[in-house]
Coordinates of C-alpha atoms in Angstrom, one line a residue:
M1 CA -19.3 1.9 24.8
S2 CA -16.4 2.4 22.4
A3 CA -17.0 4.3 19.2
S4 CA -17.1 2.0 16.1
V5 CA -15.3 2.3 12.8
L6 CA -16.0 0.6 9.5
I7 CA -13.2 0.6 7.0
A8 CA -13.7 -0.4 3.3
V9 CA -10.7 -1.2 1.1
T10 CA -10.2 -2.9 -2.3
H11 CA -6.7 -3.8 -3.4
L12 CA -6.5 -4.6 -7.1
L13 CA -2.9 -5.4 -8.0
G14 CA -0.6 -5.8 -5.0
S15 CA -1.4 -6.1 -1.4
G16 CA -0.3 -2.7 -0.1
H17 CA -3.7 -1.1 0.2
L18 CA -5.0 -4.0 2.3
V19 CA -1.9 -4.2 4.5
R20 CA -2.2 -0.4 5.2
A21 CA -5.9 -0.7 5.9
A22 CA -5.3 -3.6 8.3
N23 CA -2.6 -1.6 10.1
L24 CA -5.1 1.3 10.4
A25 CA -7.8 -1.0 11.8
R26 CA -5.3 -2.5 14.3
A27 CA -4.2 1.1 15.4
L28 CA -7.8 2.2 15.9
V29 CA -8.5 -0.8 18.1
Q30 CA -5.4 0.0 20.1
G31 CA -6.7 3.6 20.4
G32 CA -10.0 2.4 22.0
F33 CA -12.3 1.9 19.0
S34 CA -14.0 -1.2 17.8
A35 CA -13.2 -1.7 14.1
T36 CA -14.5 -3.8 11.2
L37 CA -12.5 -4.1 8.0
A38 CA -14.3 -5.0 4.8
S39 CA -11.9 -6.1 2.0
G40 CA -13.0 -6.3 -1.7
G41 CA -9.7 -7.5 -3.2
M42 CA -8.3 -11.0 -3.4
P43 CA -7.7 -12.8 0.0
L44 CA -4.2 -12.1 1.2
R45 CA -4.0 -14.3 4.3
V46 CA -6.1 -15.6 7.1
M47 CA -7.2 -12.8 9.3
D48 CA -8.0 -14.9 12.4
G49 CA -6.6 -13.6 15.6
E50 CA -6.7 -9.9 14.6
P51 CA -8.2 -7.5 17.1
F52 CA -10.6 -6.2 14.4
A53 CA -13.5 -7.9 12.7
F54 CA -12.8 -8.9 9.1
V55 CA -15.3 -9.3 6.2
Q56 CA -14.3 -10.6 2.8
L57 CA -16.5 -9.4 -0.1
P58 CA -16.7 -11.3 -3.3
P59 CA -13.2 -10.5 -4.6
I60 CA -12.1 -8.6 -7.6
R61 CA -8.7 -7.9 -9.1
T62 CA -7.0 -6.5 -12.2
E63 CA -4.4 -7.8 -14.6
G64 CA -1.2 -5.8 -15.1
T65 CA -1.9 -2.0 -15.3
D66 CA -5.4 -2.3 -16.8
F67 CA -7.3 -0.9 -13.9
R68 CA -10.5 -0.4 -15.9
T69 CA -11.2 -4.1 -16.4
L70 CA -12.3 -5.8 -13.1
L71 CA -11.8 -9.5 -12.9
D72 CA -12.9 -12.3 -10.7
E73 CA -10.8 -15.1 -9.1
A74 CA -10.7 -17.0 -12.4
G75 CA -9.5 -14.0 -14.4
E76 CA -12.9 -13.4 -16.1
P77 CA -14.6 -10.0 -16.2
I78 CA -16.9 -9.6 -13.3
D79 CA -20.7 -9.8 -13.9
P80 CA -23.4 -7.4 -12.7
E81 CA -24.4 -9.9 -10.0
R82 CA -21.0 -9.6 -8.3
K83 CA -21.2 -5.9 -8.2
T84 CA -24.7 -6.1 -6.7
A85 CA -23.6 -8.6 -4.1
R86 CA -20.7 -6.5 -3.0
I87 CA -22.9 -3.4 -2.6
A88 CA -25.5 -5.4 -0.7
M89 CA -22.9 -6.8 1.7
L90 CA -21.6 -3.3 2.4
A91 CA -25.1 -1.9 2.9
E92 CA -25.9 -4.7 5.4
L93 CA -22.7 -4.0 7.3
A94 CA -23.6 -0.3 7.5
T95 CA -27.2 -1.0 8.7
R96 CA -26.1 -3.7 11.2
L97 CA -23.1 -1.9 12.7
R98 CA -24.3 1.7 12.5
P99 CA -20.7 2.9 12.8
D100 CA -19.7 6.2 14.2
V101 CA -17.0 6.5 11.5
V102 CA -16.8 5.1 8.0
I103 CA -13.4 5.2 6.3
V104 CA -12.9 4.4 2.6
E105 CA -9.4 3.7 1.5
H106 CA -8.0 5.5 -1.6
F107 CA -11.4 6.8 -2.8
P108 CA -12.2 9.4 -4.2
F109 CA -8.6 10.0 -5.2
G110 CA -8.6 6.7 -7.0
R111 CA -10.8 3.6 -7.5
R112 CA -13.2 5.5 -9.7
Q113 CA -14.4 2.2 -11.2
L114 CA -15.7 1.4 -7.7
A115 CA -17.3 4.8 -7.0
G116 CA -20.8 3.3 -7.1
E117 CA -20.2 0.9 -4.2
F118 CA -18.2 3.4 -2.1
L119 CA -20.9 6.0 -2.4
A120 CA -23.6 3.4 -1.7
L121 CA -21.7 2.4 1.4
I122 CA -21.5 6.0 2.6
A123 CA -25.2 6.6 1.9
A124 CA -26.1 3.4 3.9
V125 CA -24.0 4.5 6.8
K126 CA -25.6 8.0 6.8
A127 CA -29.1 6.4 6.6
A128 CA -28.2 4.3 9.7
R129 CA -26.4 7.0 11.6
P130 CA -26.8 10.5 10.1
E131 CA -24.1 12.0 12.3
A132 CA -21.4 9.5 11.3
L133 CA -18.1 10.8 10.1
V134 CA -17.0 10.1 6.6
L135 CA -13.2 9.9 6.1
S136 CA -10.9 9.1 3.2
S137 CA -7.6 7.2 3.9
V138 CA -4.7 7.7 1.5
R139 CA -1.0 6.9 1.2
D140 CA 1.7 9.5 0.9
V141 CA 1.7 9.6 -2.9
L142 CA -1.2 9.5 -5.3
V143 CA -1.3 9.0 -9.1
T144 CA -2.4 12.3 -10.7
P145 CA -5.2 11.8 -13.2
R146 CA -6.7 14.1 -15.8
P147 CA -7.8 17.6 -14.6
D148 CA -11.5 16.6 -14.9
R149 CA -11.0 13.7 -12.6
I150 CA -9.1 15.8 -10.1
A151 CA -12.1 18.2 -10.1
E152 CA -14.5 15.3 -9.6
A153 CA -12.5 13.9 -6.7
E154 CA -12.3 17.3 -5.0
E155 CA -16.0 17.9 -5.5
R156 CA -16.7 14.7 -3.7
I157 CA -14.3 15.6 -0.9
A158 CA -16.0 18.9 -0.4
G159 CA -19.5 17.5 -0.4
V160 CA -19.2 14.1 1.2
F161 CA -16.1 13.8 3.3
D162 CA -15.3 15.3 6.7
A163 CA -11.5 14.8 6.5
V164 CA -8.8 13.0 4.6
L165 CA -6.2 10.9 6.6
V166 CA -2.9 11.2 4.8
H167 CA -0.6 8.4 6.0
G168 CA 2.7 10.2 5.4
D169 CA 5.1 12.8 6.6
A170 CA 4.5 16.3 5.2
G171 CA 8.1 17.2 5.9
F172 CA 9.4 14.3 3.8
L173 CA 6.9 13.9 1.1
P174 CA 3.9 16.2 1.1
L175 CA 0.8 15.2 -0.9
D176 CA 1.2 18.1 -3.3
R177 CA 4.2 16.4 -4.8
S178 CA 1.7 14.1 -6.5
W179 CA -1.7 15.8 -6.3
P180 CA -2.6 19.5 -6.6
V181 CA -3.8 20.7 -3.2
G182 CA -6.1 23.7 -3.3
E183 CA -7.3 25.7 -0.3
G184 CA -10.5 23.6 0.2
L185 CA -8.6 20.2 0.1
A186 CA -5.8 21.5 2.3
A187 CA -8.3 22.3 5.1
K188 CA -9.4 18.7 5.2
L189 CA -6.0 17.0 5.2
R190 CA -4.8 15.4 8.4
Y191 CA -1.3 14.0 8.2
T192 CA -1.0 11.0 10.5
G193 CA 2.7 10.1 9.9
Y194 CA 3.6 6.8 8.2
L195 CA 1.4 3.9 9.2
A196 CA 3.7 1.0 9.9
D197 CA 3.0 -2.4 11.3
D198 CA 4.5 -2.2 14.8
R199 CA 4.1 -5.9 15.7
P200 CA 7.3 -7.8 16.8
V201 CA 9.2 -9.1 13.8
G202 CA 12.0 -11.1 15.4
T203 CA 15.6 -10.4 16.1
A204 CA 17.8 -9.2 13.2
Q205 CA 20.8 -11.4 12.4
D206 CA 23.5 -10.5 10.0
N207 CA 23.1 -12.7 7.0
G208 CA 25.3 -10.8 4.4
E209 CA 22.7 -11.5 1.7
V210 CA 21.4 -9.4 -1.1
I211 CA 17.6 -9.4 -0.4
V212 CA 15.4 -8.8 -3.5
S213 CA 11.7 -8.2 -2.8
G214 CA 8.9 -7.2 -5.0
G215 CA 5.7 -6.6 -3.0
G216 CA 2.6 -8.8 -3.3
S217 CA 1.9 -8.8 -7.1
A218 CA 3.5 -10.1 -10.2
A219 CA 4.7 -6.7 -11.2
A220 CA 8.2 -7.4 -9.9
L221 CA 8.9 -10.1 -12.4
P222 CA 11.2 -7.9 -14.7
L223 CA 13.1 -6.9 -11.6
F224 CA 13.5 -10.5 -10.4
A225 CA 14.8 -11.5 -13.9
C226 CA 17.3 -8.7 -13.8
A227 CA 18.4 -9.6 -10.3
V228 CA 19.0 -13.3 -11.3
A229 CA 21.2 -12.0 -14.2
A230 CA 23.0 -9.6 -11.9
A231 CA 23.7 -12.3 -9.3
R232 CA 25.4 -14.3 -12.0
L233 CA 27.8 -11.4 -12.5
D234 CA 28.5 -10.9 -8.8
R235 CA 31.9 -12.5 -8.0
S236 CA 31.7 -11.7 -4.2
G237 CA 30.2 -15.1 -3.3
R238 CA 27.3 -13.4 -1.6
R239 CA 23.9 -15.3 -1.5
W240 CA 21.0 -13.5 -3.3
R241 CA 17.6 -14.2 -1.8
L242 CA 14.5 -13.4 -3.9
L243 CA 11.2 -13.1 -2.0
A244 CA 8.1 -13.3 -4.2
G245 CA 4.6 -12.2 -3.3
R246 CA 1.6 -14.4 -3.6
G247 CA 0.5 -12.7 -6.8
M248 CA 3.5 -14.1 -8.7
A249 CA 2.7 -17.3 -10.5
D250 CA 4.4 -20.6 -9.6
T251 CA 5.3 -21.1 -13.2
D252 CA 7.2 -17.8 -13.4
L253 CA 9.1 -18.6 -10.2
A254 CA 10.0 -22.0 -11.7
L255 CA 11.4 -20.4 -14.8
L256 CA 13.4 -18.0 -12.7
A257 CA 14.8 -20.8 -10.6
A258 CA 15.8 -22.9 -13.7
D259 CA 17.9 -20.0 -14.9
A260 CA 19.4 -19.0 -11.5
P261 CA 22.9 -19.9 -10.3
D262 CA 23.2 -21.9 -7.1
K263 CA 23.8 -18.9 -4.9
V264 CA 20.3 -17.6 -5.7
V265 CA 17.5 -18.7 -3.4
I266 CA 14.0 -18.1 -4.7
E267 CA 11.1 -18.4 -2.3
R268 CA 7.8 -16.9 -1.3
A269 CA 7.6 -13.8 0.9
R270 CA 8.2 -14.6 4.6
P271 CA 6.7 -13.2 7.8
D272 CA 10.3 -12.5 9.1
F273 CA 11.1 -10.3 6.1
P274 CA 11.8 -7.2 8.3
A275 CA 14.3 -9.2 10.3
L276 CA 16.0 -10.6 7.2
L277 CA 16.1 -7.1 5.8
A278 CA 17.7 -5.7 8.9
G279 CA 20.6 -8.2 8.6
C280 CA 21.2 -8.0 4.8
A281 CA 24.2 -6.6 2.9
V282 CA 22.0 -4.8 0.4
S283 CA 18.3 -4.6 -0.3
I284 CA 16.9 -4.4 -3.8
S285 CA 13.2 -3.7 -3.9
Q286 CA 10.4 -1.8 -5.6
A287 CA 9.3 1.4 -3.9
G288 CA 5.9 0.6 -2.5
Y289 CA 4.6 2.2 0.7
N290 CA 5.1 -0.7 3.1
T291 CA 8.5 -1.8 1.6
V292 CA 9.9 1.7 2.1
L293 CA 8.8 1.7 5.7
D294 CA 10.7 -1.6 6.2
L295 CA 13.8 -0.1 4.5
V296 CA 13.8 2.9 6.7
A297 CA 13.4 0.8 9.8
A298 CA 16.1 -1.6 8.8
G299 CA 18.7 1.1 8.0
R300 CA 20.6 -1.0 5.5
P301 CA 22.0 -0.1 2.1
A302 CA 19.1 0.0 -0.4
I303 CA 18.5 0.1 -4.1
V304 CA 14.9 0.9 -5.1
V305 CA 13.6 0.1 -8.6
P306 CA 10.2 1.8 -8.9
F307 CA 7.3 0.1 -10.7
D308 CA 6.4 2.5 -13.5
A309 CA 4.6 0.5 -16.2
G310 CA 1.6 2.2 -17.8
N311 CA 0.8 5.5 -16.2
E312 CA 2.0 4.6 -12.7
T313 CA 4.0 7.4 -11.1
E314 CA 3.5 6.6 -7.4
Q315 CA 6.7 4.6 -6.8
T316 CA 8.8 6.9 -8.9
V317 CA 7.9 9.9 -6.8
R318 CA 8.6 8.0 -3.6
A319 CA 11.9 6.5 -4.9
E320 CA 13.2 9.9 -5.9
A321 CA 12.3 11.3 -2.5
M322 CA 14.3 8.5 -0.9
E323 CA 17.3 9.2 -3.2
R324 CA 17.2 12.9 -2.4
A325 CA 17.2 12.0 1.4
G326 CA 20.1 9.6 0.9
L327 CA 18.0 6.6 2.0
A328 CA 18.4 4.6 -1.2
R329 CA 19.7 4.7 -4.7
C330 CA 16.9 5.0 -7.3
F331 CA 17.6 2.5 -10.1
R332 CA 15.5 2.5 -13.3
L333 CA 15.2 -0.5 -15.6
S334 CA 15.9 0.7 -19.2
G335 CA 14.7 -2.3 -21.1
D336 CA 18.3 -3.3 -22.1
F337 CA 18.3 -6.6 -20.2
V338 CA 22.1 -7.2 -20.4
G339 CA 23.0 -3.6 -19.6
D340 CA 20.5 -3.4 -16.7
A341 CA 22.0 -6.6 -15.2
V342 CA 25.5 -5.2 -15.4
A343 CA 24.4 -1.9 -13.9
L344 CA 22.5 -3.6 -11.1
A345 CA 25.5 -5.8 -10.2
D346 CA 27.7 -2.7 -10.1
A347 CA 25.2 -0.8 -8.0
V348 CA 25.1 -3.7 -5.5
G349 CA 28.9 -3.6 -5.2
E350 CA 28.9 0.1 -4.6
A351 CA 26.2 -0.1 -2.0
V352 CA 27.8 -2.8 0.2
G353 CA 29.2 -1.3 3.4
S354 CA 27.5 2.1 3.0
R355 CA 25.2 3.4 5.7
P356 CA 22.1 5.5 4.9
P357 CA 21.5 8.5 7.2
V358 CA 19.1 8.3 10.1
L359 CA 16.1 10.2 8.9
P360 CA 13.6 11.5 11.5
L361 CA 10.7 10.2 9.4
D362 CA 7.4 10.3 11.2
R363 CA 6.5 6.6 11.7
E364 CA 3.9 7.3 14.4
G365 CA 0.9 6.9 12.1
A366 CA -0.7 4.2 14.2
A367 CA -1.1 6.2 17.4
R368 CA -1.7 9.5 15.5
S369 CA -4.4 8.0 13.3
A370 CA -6.4 7.0 16.3
A371 CA -5.9 10.3 18.0
I372 CA -7.0 12.2 14.9
V373 CA -10.2 10.2 14.6
T374 CA -10.9 10.8 18.3
E375 CA -10.4 14.6 17.8
L376 CA -12.7 14.6 14.7
L377 CA -15.4 12.9 16.7
A378 CA -15.0 15.3 19.6
E379 CA -15.2 18.3 17.1
A380 CA -18.3 16.9 15.5
A381 CA -20.0 16.4 18.9
G382 CA -19.1 19.9 19.9
R383 CA -20.7 21.3 16.7
A384 CA -23.8 19.2 17.3
R385 CA -24.2 20.6 20.8
L386 CA -23.9 24.1 19.5

C-alpha cells in the first residue's frame, strides 16, 4: 500500500499558492504516493481528472493587501461558524485518511490568521497516526515579518515540524535573502528545486506579440492600465495581448478595453499561456513564483513589474534576483502614470530582439519533492526501529 499525504493550502489573494500545492500533489502521486489536497481559498478551476483527491473547504479570501480581514464569497467578514466548519472538515479528513504525511502550505512562516485551523489539523493527524510526519511547504521567497513573529514561527518549526520543503534553488535565491535562517531552522530546510507544472503546454509559435500577464488576482490592474497606455505609444505595429486572472472584475476589464487602441487584445488567462509566452516578442508580467518559472522556460525577453503594495516584498526580491541574473529587467511603477507609460514603451523597444542567458535553474522540484518525502519517511522508520 502506498504512503498517503494530506496537503492543506489556503490562497487568499492570487492563485499561486494553490497552483504550487496542486503541482506538489501531482508530483507526489507521480512519486508513488496517494495524495489529497484540501483547499481553503476561492475555487480556481474544476479539479476533475487530477490524479489526487481534492476537497474544497468553505472558502475565504482577502481584499487588496488587508490580510487580517478574512472575507467570504460575497465579500463579507467571515463568521465563527465558517471557521468552525473549516476546522471540522480538516479534522474529519485527518481522522478518515490517517495520512502518513501532512503538509501545510506557507504556515507557520505566514497565514498567522489561520494558525488555529492549521494547528488543529496537525493535532488531528497526530491523534489518528502519532508517527505521521509534519512538513511545511514554502516558496523561494517569504515576506519577513516583525522579529516577534519570526520567533513564533521558528518556535513552531522546532516543536511541531519535521522538515520544511523549500521549493526553490539555493544557488539562485536562498531563503535567507528574505527570512533569517538560524542554525535550528537550517537543519530542517530541504531545497527541492523549483516546482513547475510539467504537463504538456502545446507547441510554441512565434506570434511577435507583447504578452502582458498579471497572475490570478486583481493586483495587476495598475500594470494593465500602464500597459494599455504604453501600447498606444508603441509605433511598431506589434499587437499587445493582456491576459487577466479570474480575480480581476469584468467591469475593470471593460474599462480597460474601452480605453485601449485596436492593437490591444484583452482576454482572460488561457491554458496555453506558456506556449503564447514562448513565441512572444516581449513578456511583461509581475514576478510571482509560477510566472517566473514560465518566463525561465520560455527564454524570451522579459520585463517584470513586482507587486509591492502594502508591505509586500516577495516579488521585489525575486524580480531583483532575475535582473541580477540577466533573466529580466526589473521595472517599478512610480505612480507617475504618463511617465511610467513612456518608460514602459521604451523598455519594450529596448527588449525586443534580446536573448536572456540560459540559466541552470533547478526546475526539478517535482521529482525531488517526492524523493525528499520518501527519504524523510525512511529516516523516521529507521529512528522508530532503533
